[in-house]
mmCIF file of C-alpha atoms in Angstrom:
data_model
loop_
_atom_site.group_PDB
_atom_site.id
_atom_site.type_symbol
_atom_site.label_atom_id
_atom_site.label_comp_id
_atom_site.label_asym_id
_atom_site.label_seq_id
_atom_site.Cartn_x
_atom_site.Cartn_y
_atom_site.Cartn_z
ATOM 1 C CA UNK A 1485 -40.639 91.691 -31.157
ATOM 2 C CA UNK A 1486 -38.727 94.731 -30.038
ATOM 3 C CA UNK A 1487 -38.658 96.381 -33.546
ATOM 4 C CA UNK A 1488 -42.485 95.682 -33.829
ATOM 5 C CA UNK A 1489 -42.817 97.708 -30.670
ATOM 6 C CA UNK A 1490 -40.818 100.194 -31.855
ATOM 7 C CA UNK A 1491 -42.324 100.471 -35.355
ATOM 8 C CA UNK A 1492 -46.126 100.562 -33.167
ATOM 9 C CA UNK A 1493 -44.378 103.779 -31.031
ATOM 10 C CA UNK A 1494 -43.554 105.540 -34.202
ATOM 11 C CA UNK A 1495 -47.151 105.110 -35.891
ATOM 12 C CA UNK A 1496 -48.149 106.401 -32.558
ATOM 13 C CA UNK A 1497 -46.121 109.608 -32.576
ATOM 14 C CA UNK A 1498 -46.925 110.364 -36.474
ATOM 15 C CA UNK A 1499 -50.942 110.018 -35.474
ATOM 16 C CA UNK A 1500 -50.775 111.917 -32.355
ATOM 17 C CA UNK A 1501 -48.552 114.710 -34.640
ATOM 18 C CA UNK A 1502 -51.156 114.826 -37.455
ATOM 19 C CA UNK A 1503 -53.610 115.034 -35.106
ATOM 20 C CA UNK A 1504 -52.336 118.443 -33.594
ATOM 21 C CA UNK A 1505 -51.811 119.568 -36.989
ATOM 22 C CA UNK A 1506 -54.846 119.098 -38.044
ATOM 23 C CA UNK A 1507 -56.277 120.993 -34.773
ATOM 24 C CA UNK A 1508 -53.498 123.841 -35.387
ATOM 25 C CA UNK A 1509 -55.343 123.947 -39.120
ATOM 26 C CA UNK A 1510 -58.839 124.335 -38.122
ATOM 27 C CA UNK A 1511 -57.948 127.099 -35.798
ATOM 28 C CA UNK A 1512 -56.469 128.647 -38.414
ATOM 29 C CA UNK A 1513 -58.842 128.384 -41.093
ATOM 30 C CA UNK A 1514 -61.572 129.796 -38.073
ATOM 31 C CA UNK A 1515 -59.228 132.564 -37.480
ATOM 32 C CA UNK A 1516 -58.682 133.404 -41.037
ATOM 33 C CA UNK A 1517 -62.346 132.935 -41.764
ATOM 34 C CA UNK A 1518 -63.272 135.445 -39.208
ATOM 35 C CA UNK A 1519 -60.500 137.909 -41.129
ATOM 36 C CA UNK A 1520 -61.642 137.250 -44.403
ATOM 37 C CA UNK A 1521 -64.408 137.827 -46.859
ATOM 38 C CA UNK A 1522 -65.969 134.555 -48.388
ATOM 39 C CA UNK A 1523 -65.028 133.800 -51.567
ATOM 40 C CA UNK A 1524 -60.930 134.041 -49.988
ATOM 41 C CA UNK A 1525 -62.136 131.555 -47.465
ATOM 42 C CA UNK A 1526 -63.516 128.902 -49.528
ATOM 43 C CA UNK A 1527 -60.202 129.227 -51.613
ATOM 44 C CA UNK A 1528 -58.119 128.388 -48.315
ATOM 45 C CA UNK A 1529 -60.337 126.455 -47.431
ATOM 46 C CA UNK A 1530 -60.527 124.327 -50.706
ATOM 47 C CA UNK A 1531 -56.802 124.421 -50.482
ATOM 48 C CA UNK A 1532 -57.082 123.281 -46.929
ATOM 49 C CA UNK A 1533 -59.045 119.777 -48.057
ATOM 50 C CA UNK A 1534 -56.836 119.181 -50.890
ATOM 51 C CA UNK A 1535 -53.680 120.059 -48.513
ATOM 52 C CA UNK A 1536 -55.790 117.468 -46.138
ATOM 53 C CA UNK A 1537 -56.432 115.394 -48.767
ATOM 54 C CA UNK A 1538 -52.909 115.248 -49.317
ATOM 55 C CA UNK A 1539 -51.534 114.660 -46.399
ATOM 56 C CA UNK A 1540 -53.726 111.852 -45.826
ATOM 57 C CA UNK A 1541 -53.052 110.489 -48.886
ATOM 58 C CA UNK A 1542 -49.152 110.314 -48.156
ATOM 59 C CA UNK A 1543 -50.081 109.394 -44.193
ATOM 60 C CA UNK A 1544 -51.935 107.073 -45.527
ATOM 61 C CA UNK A 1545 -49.122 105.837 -48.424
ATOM 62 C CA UNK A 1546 -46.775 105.989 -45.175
ATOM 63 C CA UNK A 1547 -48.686 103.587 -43.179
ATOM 64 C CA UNK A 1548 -48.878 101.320 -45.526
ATOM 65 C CA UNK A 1549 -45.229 101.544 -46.532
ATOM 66 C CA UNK A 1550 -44.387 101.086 -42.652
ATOM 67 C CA UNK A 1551 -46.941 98.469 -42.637
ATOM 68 C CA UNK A 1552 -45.499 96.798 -45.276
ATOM 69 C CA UNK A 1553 -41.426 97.284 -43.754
ATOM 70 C CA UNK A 1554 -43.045 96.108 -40.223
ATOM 71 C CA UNK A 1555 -44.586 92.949 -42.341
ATOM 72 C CA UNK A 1556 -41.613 92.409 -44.197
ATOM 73 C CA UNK A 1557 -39.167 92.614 -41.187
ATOM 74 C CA UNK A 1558 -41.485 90.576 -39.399
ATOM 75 C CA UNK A 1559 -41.548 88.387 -42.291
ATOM 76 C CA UNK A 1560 -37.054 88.498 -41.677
ATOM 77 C CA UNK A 1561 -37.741 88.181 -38.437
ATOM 78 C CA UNK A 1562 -39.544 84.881 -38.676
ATOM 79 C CA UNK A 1563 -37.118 83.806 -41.802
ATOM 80 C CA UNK A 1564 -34.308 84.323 -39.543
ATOM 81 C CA UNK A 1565 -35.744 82.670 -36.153
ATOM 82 C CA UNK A 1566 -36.652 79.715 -39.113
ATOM 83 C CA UNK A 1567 -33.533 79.669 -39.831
ATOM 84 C CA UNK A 1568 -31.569 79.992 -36.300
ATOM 85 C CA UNK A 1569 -34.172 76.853 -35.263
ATOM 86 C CA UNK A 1570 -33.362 75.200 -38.519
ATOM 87 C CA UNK A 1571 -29.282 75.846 -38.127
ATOM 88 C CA UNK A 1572 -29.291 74.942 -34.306
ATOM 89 C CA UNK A 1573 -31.780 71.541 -35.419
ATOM 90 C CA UNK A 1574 -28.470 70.982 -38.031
ATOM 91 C CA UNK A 1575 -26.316 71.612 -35.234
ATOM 92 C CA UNK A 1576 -27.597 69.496 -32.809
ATOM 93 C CA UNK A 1577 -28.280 66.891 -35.016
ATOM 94 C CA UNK A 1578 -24.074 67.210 -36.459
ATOM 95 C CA UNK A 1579 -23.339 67.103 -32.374
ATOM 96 C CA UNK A 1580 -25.353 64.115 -32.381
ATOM 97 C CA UNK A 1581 -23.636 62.580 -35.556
ATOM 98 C CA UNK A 1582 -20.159 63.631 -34.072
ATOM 99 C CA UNK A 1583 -21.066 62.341 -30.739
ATOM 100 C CA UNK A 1584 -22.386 59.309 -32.466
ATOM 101 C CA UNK A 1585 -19.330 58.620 -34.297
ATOM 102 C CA UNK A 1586 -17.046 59.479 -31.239
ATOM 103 C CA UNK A 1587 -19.019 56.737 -29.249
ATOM 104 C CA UNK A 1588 -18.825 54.492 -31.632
ATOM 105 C CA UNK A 1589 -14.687 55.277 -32.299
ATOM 106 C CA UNK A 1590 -14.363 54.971 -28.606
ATOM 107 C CA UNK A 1591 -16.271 51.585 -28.324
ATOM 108 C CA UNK A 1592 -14.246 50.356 -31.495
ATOM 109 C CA UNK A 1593 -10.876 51.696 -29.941
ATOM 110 C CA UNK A 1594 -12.029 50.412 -26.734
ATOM 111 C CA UNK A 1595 -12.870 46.694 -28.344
ATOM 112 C CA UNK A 1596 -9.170 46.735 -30.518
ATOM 113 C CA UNK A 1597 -7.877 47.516 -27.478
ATOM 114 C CA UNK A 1598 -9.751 44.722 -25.391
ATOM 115 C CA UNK A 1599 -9.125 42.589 -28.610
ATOM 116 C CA UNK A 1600 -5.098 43.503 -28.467
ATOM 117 C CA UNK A 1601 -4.556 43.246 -24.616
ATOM 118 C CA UNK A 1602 -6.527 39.619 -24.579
ATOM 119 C CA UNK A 1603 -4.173 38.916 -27.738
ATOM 120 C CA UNK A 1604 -0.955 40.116 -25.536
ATOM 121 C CA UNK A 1605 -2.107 38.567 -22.623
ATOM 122 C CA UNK A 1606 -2.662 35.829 -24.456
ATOM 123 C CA UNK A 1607 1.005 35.393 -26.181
ATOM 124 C CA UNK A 1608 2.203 36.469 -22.769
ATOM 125 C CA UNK A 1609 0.573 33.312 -20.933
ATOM 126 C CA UNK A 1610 1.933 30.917 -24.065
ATOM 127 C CA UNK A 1611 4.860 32.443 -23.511
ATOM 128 C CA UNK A 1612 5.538 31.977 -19.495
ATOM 129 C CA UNK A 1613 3.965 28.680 -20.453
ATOM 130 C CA UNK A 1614 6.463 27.874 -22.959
ATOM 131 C CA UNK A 1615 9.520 29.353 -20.647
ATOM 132 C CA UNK A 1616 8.338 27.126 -17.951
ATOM 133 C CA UNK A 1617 8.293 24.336 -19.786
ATOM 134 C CA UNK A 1618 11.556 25.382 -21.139
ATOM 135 C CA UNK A 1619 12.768 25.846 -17.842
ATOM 136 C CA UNK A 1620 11.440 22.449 -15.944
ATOM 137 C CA UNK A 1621 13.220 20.435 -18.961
ATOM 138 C CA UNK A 1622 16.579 22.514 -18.677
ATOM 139 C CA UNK A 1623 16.601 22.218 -14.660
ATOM 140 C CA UNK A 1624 15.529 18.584 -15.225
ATOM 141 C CA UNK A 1625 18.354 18.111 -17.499
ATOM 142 C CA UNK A 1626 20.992 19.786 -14.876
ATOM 143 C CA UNK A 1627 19.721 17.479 -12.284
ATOM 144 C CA UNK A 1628 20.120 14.578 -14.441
ATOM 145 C CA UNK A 1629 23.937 15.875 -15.378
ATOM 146 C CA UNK A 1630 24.611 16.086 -11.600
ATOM 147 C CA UNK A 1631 23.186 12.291 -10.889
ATOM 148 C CA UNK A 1632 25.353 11.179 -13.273
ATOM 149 C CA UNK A 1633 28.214 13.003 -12.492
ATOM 150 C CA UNK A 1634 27.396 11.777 -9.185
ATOM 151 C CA UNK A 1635 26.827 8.213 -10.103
ATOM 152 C CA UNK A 1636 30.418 8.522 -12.093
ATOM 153 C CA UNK A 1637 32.140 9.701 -9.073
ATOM 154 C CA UNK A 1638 30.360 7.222 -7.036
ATOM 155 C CA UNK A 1639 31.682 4.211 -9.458
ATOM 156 C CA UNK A 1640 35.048 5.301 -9.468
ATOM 157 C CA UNK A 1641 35.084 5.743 -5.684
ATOM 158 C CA UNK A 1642 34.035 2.069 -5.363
ATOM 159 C CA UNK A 1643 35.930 1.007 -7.833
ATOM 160 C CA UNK A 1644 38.958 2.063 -6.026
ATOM 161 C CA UNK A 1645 37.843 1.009 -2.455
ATOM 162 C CA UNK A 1646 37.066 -2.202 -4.167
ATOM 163 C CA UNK A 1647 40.785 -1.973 -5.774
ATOM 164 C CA UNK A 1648 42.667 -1.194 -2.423
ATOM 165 C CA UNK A 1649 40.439 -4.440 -0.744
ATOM 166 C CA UNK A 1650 41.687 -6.378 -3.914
ATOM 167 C CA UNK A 1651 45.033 -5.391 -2.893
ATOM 168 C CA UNK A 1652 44.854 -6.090 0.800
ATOM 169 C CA UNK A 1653 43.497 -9.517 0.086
ATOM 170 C CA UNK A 1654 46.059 -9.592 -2.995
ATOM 171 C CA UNK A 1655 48.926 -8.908 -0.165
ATOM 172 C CA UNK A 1656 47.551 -11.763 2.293
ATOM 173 C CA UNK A 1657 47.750 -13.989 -0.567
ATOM 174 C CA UNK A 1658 50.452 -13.181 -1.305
ATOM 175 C CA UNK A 1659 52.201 -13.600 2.009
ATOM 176 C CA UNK A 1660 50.388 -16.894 2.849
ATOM 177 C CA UNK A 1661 52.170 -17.946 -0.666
ATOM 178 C CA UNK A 1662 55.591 -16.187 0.491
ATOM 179 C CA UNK A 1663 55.298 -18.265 4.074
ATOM 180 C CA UNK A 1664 54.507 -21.164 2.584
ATOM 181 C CA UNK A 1665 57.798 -20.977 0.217
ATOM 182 C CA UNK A 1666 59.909 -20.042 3.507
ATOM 183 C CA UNK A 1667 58.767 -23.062 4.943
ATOM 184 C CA UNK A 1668 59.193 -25.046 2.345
ATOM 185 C CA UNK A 1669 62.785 -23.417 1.991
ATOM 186 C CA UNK A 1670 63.571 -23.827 5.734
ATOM 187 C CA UNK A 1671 62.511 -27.690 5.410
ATOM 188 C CA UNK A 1672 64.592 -28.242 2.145
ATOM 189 C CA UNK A 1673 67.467 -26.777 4.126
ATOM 190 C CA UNK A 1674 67.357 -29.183 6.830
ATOM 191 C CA UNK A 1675 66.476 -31.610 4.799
ATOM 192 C CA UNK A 1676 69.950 -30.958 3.066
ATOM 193 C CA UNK A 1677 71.615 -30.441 6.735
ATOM 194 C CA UNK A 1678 70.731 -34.170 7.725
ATOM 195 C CA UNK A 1679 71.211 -35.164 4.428
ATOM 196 C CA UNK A 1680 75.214 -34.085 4.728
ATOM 197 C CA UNK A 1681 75.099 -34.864 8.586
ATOM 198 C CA UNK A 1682 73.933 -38.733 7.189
ATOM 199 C CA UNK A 1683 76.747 -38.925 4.758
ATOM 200 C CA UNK A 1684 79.234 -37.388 7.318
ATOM 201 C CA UNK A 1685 78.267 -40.134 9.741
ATOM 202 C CA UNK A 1686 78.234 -42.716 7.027
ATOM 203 C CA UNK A 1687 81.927 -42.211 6.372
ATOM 204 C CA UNK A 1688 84.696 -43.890 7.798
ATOM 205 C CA UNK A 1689 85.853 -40.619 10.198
ATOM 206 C CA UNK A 1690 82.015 -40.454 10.964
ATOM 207 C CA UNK A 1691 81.966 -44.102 12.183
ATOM 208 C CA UNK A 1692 84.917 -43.954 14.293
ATOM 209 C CA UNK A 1693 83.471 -40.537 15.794
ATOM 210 C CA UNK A 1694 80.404 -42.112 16.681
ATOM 211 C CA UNK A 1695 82.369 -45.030 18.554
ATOM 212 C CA UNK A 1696 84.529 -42.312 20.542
ATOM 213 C CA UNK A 1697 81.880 -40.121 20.603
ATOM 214 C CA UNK A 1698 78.394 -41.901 20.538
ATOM 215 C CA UNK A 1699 76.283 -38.628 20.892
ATOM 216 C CA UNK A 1700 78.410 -36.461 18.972
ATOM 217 C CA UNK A 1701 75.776 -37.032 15.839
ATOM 218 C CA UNK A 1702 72.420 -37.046 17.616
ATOM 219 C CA UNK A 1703 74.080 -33.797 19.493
ATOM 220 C CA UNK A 1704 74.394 -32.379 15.859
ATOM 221 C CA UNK A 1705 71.031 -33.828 14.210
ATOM 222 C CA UNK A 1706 69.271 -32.053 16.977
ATOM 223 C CA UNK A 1707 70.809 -28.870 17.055
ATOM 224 C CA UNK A 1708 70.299 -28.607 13.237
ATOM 225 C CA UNK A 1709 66.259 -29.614 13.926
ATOM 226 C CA UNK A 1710 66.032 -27.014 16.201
ATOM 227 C CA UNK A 1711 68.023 -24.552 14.755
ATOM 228 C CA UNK A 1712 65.366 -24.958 11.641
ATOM 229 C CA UNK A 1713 62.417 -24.945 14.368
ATOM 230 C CA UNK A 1714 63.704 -21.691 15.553
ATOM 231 C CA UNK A 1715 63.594 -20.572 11.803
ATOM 232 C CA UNK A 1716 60.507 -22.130 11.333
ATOM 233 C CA UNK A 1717 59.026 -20.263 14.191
ATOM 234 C CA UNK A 1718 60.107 -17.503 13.637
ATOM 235 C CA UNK A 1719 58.715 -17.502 10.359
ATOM 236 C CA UNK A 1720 55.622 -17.730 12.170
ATOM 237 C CA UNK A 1721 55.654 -15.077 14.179
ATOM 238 C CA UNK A 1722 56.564 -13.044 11.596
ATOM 239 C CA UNK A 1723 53.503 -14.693 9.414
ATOM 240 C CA UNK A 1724 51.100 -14.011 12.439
ATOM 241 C CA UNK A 1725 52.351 -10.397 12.577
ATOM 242 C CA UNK A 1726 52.380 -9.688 9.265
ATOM 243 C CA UNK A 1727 48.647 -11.068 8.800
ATOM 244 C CA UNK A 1728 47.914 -9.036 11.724
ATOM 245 C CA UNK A 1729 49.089 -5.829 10.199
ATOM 246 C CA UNK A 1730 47.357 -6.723 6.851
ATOM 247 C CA UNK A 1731 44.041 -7.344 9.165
ATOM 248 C CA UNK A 1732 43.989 -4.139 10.806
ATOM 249 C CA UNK A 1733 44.973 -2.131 7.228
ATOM 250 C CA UNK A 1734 42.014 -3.901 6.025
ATOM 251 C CA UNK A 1735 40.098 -2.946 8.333
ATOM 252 C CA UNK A 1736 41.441 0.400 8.473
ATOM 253 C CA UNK A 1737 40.589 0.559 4.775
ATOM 254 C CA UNK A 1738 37.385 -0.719 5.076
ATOM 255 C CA UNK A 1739 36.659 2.020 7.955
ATOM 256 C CA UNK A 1740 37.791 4.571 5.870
ATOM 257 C CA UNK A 1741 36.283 3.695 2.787
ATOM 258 C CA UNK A 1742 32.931 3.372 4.877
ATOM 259 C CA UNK A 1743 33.337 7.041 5.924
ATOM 260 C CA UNK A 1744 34.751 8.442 2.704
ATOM 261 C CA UNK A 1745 31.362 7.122 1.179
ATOM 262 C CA UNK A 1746 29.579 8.425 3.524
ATOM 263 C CA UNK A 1747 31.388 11.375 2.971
ATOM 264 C CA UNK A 1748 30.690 11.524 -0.383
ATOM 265 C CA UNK A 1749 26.800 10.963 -0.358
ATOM 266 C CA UNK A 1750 26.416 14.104 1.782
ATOM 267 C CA UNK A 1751 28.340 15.736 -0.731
ATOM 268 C CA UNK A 1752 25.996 14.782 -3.551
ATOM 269 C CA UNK A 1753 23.055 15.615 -1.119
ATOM 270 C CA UNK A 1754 24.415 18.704 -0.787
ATOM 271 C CA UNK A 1755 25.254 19.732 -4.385
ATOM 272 C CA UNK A 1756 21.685 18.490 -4.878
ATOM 273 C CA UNK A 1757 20.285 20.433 -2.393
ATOM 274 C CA UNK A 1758 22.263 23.291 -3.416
ATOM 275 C CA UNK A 1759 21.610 22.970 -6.975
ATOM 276 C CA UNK A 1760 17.440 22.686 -6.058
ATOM 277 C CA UNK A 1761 17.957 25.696 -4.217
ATOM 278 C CA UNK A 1762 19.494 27.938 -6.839
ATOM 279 C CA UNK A 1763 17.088 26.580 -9.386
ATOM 280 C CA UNK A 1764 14.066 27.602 -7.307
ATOM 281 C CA UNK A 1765 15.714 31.151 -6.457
ATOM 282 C CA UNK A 1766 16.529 32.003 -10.008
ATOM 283 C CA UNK A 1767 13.642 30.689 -11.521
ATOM 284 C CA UNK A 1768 11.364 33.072 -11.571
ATOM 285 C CA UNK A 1769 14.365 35.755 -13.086
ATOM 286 C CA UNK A 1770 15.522 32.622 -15.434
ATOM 287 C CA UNK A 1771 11.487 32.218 -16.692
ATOM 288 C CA UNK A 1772 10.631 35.743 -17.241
ATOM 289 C CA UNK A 1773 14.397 36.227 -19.485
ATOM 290 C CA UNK A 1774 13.288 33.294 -21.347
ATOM 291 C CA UNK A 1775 9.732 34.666 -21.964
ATOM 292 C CA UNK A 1776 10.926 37.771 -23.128
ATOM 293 C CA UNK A 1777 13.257 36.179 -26.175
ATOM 294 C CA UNK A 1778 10.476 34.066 -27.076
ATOM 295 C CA UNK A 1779 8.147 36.902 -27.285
ATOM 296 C CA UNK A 1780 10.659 38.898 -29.074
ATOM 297 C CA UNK A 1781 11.107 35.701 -31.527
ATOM 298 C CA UNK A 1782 7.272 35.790 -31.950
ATOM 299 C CA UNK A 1783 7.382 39.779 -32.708
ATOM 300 C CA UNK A 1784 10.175 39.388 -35.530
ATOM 301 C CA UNK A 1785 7.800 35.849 -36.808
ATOM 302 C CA UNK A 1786 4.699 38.021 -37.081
ATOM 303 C CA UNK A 1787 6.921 41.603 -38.663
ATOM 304 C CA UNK A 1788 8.276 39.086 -41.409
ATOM 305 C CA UNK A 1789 4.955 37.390 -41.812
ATOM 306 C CA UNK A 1790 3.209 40.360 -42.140
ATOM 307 C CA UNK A 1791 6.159 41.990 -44.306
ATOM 308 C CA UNK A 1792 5.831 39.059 -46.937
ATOM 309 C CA UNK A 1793 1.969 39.553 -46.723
ATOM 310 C CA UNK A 1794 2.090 43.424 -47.520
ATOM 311 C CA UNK A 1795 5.159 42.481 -50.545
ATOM 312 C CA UNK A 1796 2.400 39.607 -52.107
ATOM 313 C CA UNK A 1797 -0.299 42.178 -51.893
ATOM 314 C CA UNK A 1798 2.007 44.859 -53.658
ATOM 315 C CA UNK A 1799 3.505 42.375 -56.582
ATOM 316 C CA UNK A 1800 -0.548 41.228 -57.131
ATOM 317 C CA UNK A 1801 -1.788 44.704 -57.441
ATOM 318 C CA UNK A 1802 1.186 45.590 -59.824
ATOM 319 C CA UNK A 1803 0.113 42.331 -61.601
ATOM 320 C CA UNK A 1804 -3.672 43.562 -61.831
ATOM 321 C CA UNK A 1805 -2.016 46.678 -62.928
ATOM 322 C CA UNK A 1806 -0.095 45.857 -65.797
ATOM 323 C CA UNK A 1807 -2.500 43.272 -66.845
ATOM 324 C CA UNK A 1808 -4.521 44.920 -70.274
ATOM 325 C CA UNK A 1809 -7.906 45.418 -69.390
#
């Protein structure tokens, strides 16, 4: 638009200049008329038409020429507005593509990613699952260890309380047997006493003793009775006092035995306790170790599955390739 103006100014200036020159002409030819005989001023003034003539000719061949650059640049002018409107259509249209294809590479990027964080969260929830489960058999298994080491050392603890009551009632036995023997020892032994003090007063130095001395052998039969009544009570007391001792041992033993097992079953509640207690506090540490090797087991599974995948693809297309068409 602003070189059409332009082009209209110049037309303007080139009329307005003919337009003088034409006026500076007439006055001329009037002047030179006035000079001038006739015949010399139809000459100029012939000359003047055909110079007129002329010069409207090439005015006129100059219009059209500008005409024709102001049609033709117009002409440009609209080619290249065409084609600005065309290239900024293409442009537009390639920013759509682009912006088309971006959206659509986001939202694909955005779905693989979706796809592989669902897949990851996935594996990572089979996985805690897995080291749970892992984990409640492996703590289940410790407990059971400790029961039965607990059991074990419960056994041998009654076995050897019931040893040690074996043994008391062994020793009482065993002194009831040993008392019985010193009695029967003690009565053999004064059985043998009166025996000899028989024979003794049997004899003839025993008869005549018992005439000079009639309670010299009932003197002697009951000092040896009660010298073996002594022994025999004795033996008694010391029966008595050793049953007594055994008694209280027993029950001594039985005391302490009571208390050791008492003892002993806080201990296991403890080491139970104890052992539930560390399990639950290292648990959650324990759970997420074990998740992590299985996941990195399941990495290295899916690498070699997918290396032996991409190696059979490889040998088959070398196959395909060496096969003869």
């Amino acid at each position: 638009m602003a070189k059409n103006a332009q082009s209209g100014q110049r037309a303007s200036i080139a009329r307005t200049s003919r337009v003088r020159q034409e006026r500076a002409d007439k006055a001329e030819q009037q002047r030179a008329a006035a000079a001038r005989p006739t015949a010399q001023w139809k000459e100029q003034e012939r000359k003047v038409e055909e110079r007129k003539i002329a010069d409207r000719a090439a005015a006129a061949e100059k219009a059209a020429a500008q005409k024709a650059e102001a049609e033709r640049k117009r002409d440009d002018a609209a080619k290249v507005a065409l084609k600005r409107v065309e290239d900024n259509k293409k442009r537009t249209e390639q920013r759509r593509q682009a912006q088309l294809q971006a959206d659509a590479k986001r939202t694909f990027n955005r779905q693989a990613e979706d796809k592989r964080a669902a897949a990851a969260e996935a594996q990572k929830v089979a996985a805690t699952k897995r080291a749970e489960a892992y984990m409640a058999a492996r703590e289940k298994a410790q407990q059971a260890d400790v029961l039965a080491s607990q059991r074990h050392t419960t056994s041998q603890i009654r076995n050897l309380h019931r040893k040690e009551m074996q043994s008391h009632r062994q020793n009482a036995a065993e002194g009831h047997i040993l008392h019985a023997a010193k009695m029967g020892s003690i009565d053999a032994a004064e059985r043998r006493d009166l025996k000899a003090l028989d024979q003794q007063r049997g004899s003839i130095a025993g008869r005549v003793a018992s005439i000079v001395r009639p309670g010299h052998f009932a003197q002697q039969e009951k000092t040896i009775k009660d010298r073996h009544e002594a022994d025999r009570m004795q033996k008694h007391r010391d029966h008595e006092a050793f049953k007594e001792r055994q008694s209280e041992n027993a029950q001594k033993a039985r005391l302490r035995q009571v208390q050791e097992r008492k003892w002993q079953m806080e201990l296991h509640r403890f080491e139970s306790i104890a052992q539930r207690h560390a399990q639950q506090t290292n648990r959650a540490a324990l759970v997420e170790e074990r998740r992590c090797d299985f996941t990195r087991a399941t990495q290295r599974e899916q690498t070699r599955e997918q290396s032996q995948d991409r190696d059979q693809t490889q040998q088959q297309g070398m196959q395909r390739t060496r096969t003869p068409a």
